[in-house]
Tab-separated table of N, CA and C in Angstrom:
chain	number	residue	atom	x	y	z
A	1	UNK	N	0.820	-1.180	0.000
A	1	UNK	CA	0.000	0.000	0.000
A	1	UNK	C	0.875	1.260	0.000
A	2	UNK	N	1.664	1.016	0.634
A	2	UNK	CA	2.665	2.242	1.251
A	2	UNK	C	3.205	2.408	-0.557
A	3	UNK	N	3.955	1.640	-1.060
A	3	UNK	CA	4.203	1.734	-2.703
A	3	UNK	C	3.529	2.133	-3.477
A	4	UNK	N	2.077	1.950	-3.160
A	4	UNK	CA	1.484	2.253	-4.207
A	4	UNK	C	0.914	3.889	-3.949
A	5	UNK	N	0.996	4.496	-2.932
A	5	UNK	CA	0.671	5.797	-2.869
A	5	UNK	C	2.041	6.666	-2.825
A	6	UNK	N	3.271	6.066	-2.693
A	6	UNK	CA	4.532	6.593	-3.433
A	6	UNK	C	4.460	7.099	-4.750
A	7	UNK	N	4.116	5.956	-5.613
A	7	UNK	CA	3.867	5.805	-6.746
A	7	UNK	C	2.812	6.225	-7.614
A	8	UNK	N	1.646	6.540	-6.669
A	8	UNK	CA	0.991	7.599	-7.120
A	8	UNK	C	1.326	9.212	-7.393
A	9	UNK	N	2.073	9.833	-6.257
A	9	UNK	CA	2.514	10.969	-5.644
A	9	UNK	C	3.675	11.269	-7.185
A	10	UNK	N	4.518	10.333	-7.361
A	10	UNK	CA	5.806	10.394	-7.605
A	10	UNK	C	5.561	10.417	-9.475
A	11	UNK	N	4.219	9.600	-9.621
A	11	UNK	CA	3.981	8.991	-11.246
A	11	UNK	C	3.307	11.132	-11.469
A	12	UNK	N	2.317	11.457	-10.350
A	12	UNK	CA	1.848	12.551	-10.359
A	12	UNK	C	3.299	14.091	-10.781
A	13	UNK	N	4.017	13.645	-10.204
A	13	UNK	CA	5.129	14.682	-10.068
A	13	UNK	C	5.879	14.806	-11.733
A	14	UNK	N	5.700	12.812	-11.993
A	14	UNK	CA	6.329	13.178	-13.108
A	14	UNK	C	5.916	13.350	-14.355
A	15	UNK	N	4.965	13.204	-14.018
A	15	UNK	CA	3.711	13.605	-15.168
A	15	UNK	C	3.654	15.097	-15.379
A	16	UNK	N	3.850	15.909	-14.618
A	16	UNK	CA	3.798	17.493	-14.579
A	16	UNK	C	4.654	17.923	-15.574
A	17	UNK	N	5.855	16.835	-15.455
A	17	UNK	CA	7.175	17.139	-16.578
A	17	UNK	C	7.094	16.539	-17.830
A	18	UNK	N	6.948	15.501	-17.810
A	18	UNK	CA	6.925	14.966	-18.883
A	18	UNK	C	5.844	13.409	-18.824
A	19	UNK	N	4.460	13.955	-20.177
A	19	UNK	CA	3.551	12.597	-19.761
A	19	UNK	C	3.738	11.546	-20.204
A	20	UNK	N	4.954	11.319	-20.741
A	20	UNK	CA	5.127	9.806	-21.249
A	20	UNK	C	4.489	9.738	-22.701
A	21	UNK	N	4.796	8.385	-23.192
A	21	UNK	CA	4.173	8.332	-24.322
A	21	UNK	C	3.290	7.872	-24.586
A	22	UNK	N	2.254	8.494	-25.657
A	22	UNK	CA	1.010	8.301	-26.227
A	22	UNK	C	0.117	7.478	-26.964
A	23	UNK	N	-1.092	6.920	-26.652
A	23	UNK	CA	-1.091	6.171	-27.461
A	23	UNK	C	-2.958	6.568	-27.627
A	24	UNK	N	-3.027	6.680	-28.986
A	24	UNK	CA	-5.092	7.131	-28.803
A	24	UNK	C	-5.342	8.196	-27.707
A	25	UNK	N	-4.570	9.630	-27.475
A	25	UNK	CA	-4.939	10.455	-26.516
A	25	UNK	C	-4.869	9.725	-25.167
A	26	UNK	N	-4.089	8.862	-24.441
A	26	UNK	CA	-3.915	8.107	-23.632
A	26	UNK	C	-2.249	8.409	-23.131
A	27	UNK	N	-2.060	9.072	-21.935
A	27	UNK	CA	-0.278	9.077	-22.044
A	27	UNK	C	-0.413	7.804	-20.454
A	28	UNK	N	0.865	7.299	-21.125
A	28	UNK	CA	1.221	6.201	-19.821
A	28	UNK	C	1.880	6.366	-18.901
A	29	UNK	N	2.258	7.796	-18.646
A	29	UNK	CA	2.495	7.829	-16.947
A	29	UNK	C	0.537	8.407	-16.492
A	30	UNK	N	0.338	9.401	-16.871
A	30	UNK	CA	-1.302	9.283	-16.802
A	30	UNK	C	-1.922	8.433	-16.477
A	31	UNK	N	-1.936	7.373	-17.173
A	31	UNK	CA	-2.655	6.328	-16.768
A	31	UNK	C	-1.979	5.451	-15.851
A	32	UNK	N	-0.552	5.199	-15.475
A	32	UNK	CA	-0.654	4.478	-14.208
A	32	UNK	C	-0.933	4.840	-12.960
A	33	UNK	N	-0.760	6.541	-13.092
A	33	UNK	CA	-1.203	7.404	-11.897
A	33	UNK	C	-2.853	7.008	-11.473
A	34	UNK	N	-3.334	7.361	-12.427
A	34	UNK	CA	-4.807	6.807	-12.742
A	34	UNK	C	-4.959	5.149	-11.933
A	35	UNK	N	-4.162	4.047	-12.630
A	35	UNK	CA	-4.579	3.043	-11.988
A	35	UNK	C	-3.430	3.343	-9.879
A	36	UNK	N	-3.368	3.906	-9.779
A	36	UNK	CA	-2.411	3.986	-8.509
A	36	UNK	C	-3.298	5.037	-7.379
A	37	UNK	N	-4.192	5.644	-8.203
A	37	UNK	CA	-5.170	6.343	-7.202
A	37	UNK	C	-5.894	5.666	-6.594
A	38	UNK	N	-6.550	4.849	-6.515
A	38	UNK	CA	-7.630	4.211	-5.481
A	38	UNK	C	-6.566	3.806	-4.257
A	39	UNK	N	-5.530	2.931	-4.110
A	39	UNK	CA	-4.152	2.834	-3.451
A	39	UNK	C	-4.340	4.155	-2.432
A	40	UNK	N	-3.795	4.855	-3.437
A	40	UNK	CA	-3.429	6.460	-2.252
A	40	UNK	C	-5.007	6.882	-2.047
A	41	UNK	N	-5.883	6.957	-2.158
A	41	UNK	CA	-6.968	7.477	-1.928
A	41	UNK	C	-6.851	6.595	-0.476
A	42	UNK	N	-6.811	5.452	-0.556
A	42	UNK	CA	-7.822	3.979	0.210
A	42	UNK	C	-6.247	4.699	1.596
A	43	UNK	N	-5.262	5.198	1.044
A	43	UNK	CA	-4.173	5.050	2.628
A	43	UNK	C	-4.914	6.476	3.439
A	44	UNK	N	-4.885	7.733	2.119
A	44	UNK	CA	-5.445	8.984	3.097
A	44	UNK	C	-6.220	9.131	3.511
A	45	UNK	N	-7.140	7.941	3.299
A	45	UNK	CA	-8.274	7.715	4.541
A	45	UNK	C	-8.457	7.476	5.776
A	46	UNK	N	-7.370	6.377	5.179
A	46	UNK	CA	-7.040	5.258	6.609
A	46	UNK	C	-5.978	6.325	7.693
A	47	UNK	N	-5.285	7.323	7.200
A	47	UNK	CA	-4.654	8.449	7.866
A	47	UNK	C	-5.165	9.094	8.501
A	48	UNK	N	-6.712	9.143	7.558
A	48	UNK	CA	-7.469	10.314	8.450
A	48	UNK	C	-8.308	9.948	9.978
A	49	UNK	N	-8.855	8.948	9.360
A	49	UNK	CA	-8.955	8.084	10.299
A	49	UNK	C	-8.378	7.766	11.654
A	50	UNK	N	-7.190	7.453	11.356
A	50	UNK	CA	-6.052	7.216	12.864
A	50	UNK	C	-5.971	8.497	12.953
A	51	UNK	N	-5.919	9.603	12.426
A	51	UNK	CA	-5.646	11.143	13.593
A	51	UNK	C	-6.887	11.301	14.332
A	52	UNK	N	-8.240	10.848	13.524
A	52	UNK	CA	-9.372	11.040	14.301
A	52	UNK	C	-9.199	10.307	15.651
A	53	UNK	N	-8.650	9.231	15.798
A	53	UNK	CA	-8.807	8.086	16.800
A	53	UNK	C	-7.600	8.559	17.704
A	54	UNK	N	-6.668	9.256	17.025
A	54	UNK	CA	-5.641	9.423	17.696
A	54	UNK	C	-5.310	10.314	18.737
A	55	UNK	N	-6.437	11.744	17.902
A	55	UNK	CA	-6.756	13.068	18.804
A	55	UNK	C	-7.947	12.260	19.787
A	56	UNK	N	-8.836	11.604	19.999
A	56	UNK	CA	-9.852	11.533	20.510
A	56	UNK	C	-8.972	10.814	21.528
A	57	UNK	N	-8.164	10.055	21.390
A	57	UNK	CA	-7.455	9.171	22.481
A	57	UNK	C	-6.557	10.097	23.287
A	58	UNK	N	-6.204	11.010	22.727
A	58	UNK	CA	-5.600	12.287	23.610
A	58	UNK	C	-6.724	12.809	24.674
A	59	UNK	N	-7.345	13.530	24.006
A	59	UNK	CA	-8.489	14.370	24.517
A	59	UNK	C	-8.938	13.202	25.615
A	60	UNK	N	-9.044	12.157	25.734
A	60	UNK	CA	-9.318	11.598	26.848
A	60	UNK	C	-8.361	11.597	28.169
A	61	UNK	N	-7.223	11.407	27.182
A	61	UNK	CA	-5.962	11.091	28.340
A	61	UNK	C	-5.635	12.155	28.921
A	62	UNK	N	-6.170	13.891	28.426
A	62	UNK	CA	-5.886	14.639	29.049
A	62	UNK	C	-7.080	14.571	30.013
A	63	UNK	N	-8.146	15.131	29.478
A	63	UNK	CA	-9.286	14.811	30.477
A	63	UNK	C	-8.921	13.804	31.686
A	64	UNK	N	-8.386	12.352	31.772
A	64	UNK	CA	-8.077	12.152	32.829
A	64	UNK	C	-7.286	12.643	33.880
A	65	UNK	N	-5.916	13.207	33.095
A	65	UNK	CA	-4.467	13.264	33.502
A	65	UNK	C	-5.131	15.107	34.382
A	66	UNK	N	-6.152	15.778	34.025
A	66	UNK	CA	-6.930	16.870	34.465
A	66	UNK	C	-7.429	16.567	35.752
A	67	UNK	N	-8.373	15.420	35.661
A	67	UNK	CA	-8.542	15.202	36.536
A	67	UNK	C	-8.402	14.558	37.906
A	68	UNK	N	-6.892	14.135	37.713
A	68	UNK	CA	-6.410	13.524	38.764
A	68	UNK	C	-5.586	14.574	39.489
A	69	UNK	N	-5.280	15.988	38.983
A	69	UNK	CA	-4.611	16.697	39.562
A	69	UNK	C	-5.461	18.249	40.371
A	70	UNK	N	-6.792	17.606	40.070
A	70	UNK	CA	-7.593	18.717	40.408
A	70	UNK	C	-8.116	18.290	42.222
């Protein structure tokens, strides 16, 4: 997974420069970026996700760590 949203990021970067070659209005760094998005989509979820879980697991631990000193 971790590769394949490298490889999204990186196919994206180099596509800006140069799109590879063509075939029927089709360039092939384009399109592997294309097949490499669902990959990076499916991780920055799962990212977003663990900060949600991650801040909420704070916000508790302070709330306790609050209330043991009050």
């Amino acid at each position: 997974m971790c590769f394949g949203n490298e490889a999204f990021y990186g196919l994206m970067y180099v596509n800006h420069f140069w799109p590879g070659p063509g075939v029927h209005g089709f360039h092939f760094i384009a399109l592997l970026a294309a097949l490499m998005f669902p990959i990076a989509l499916l991780k920055t979820v799962i990212s977003l996700v663990h900060l949600c879980t991650a801040a909420q697991t704070l916000a508790k631990m302070d709330r306790k760590t609050i209330r043991q000193y009050r």
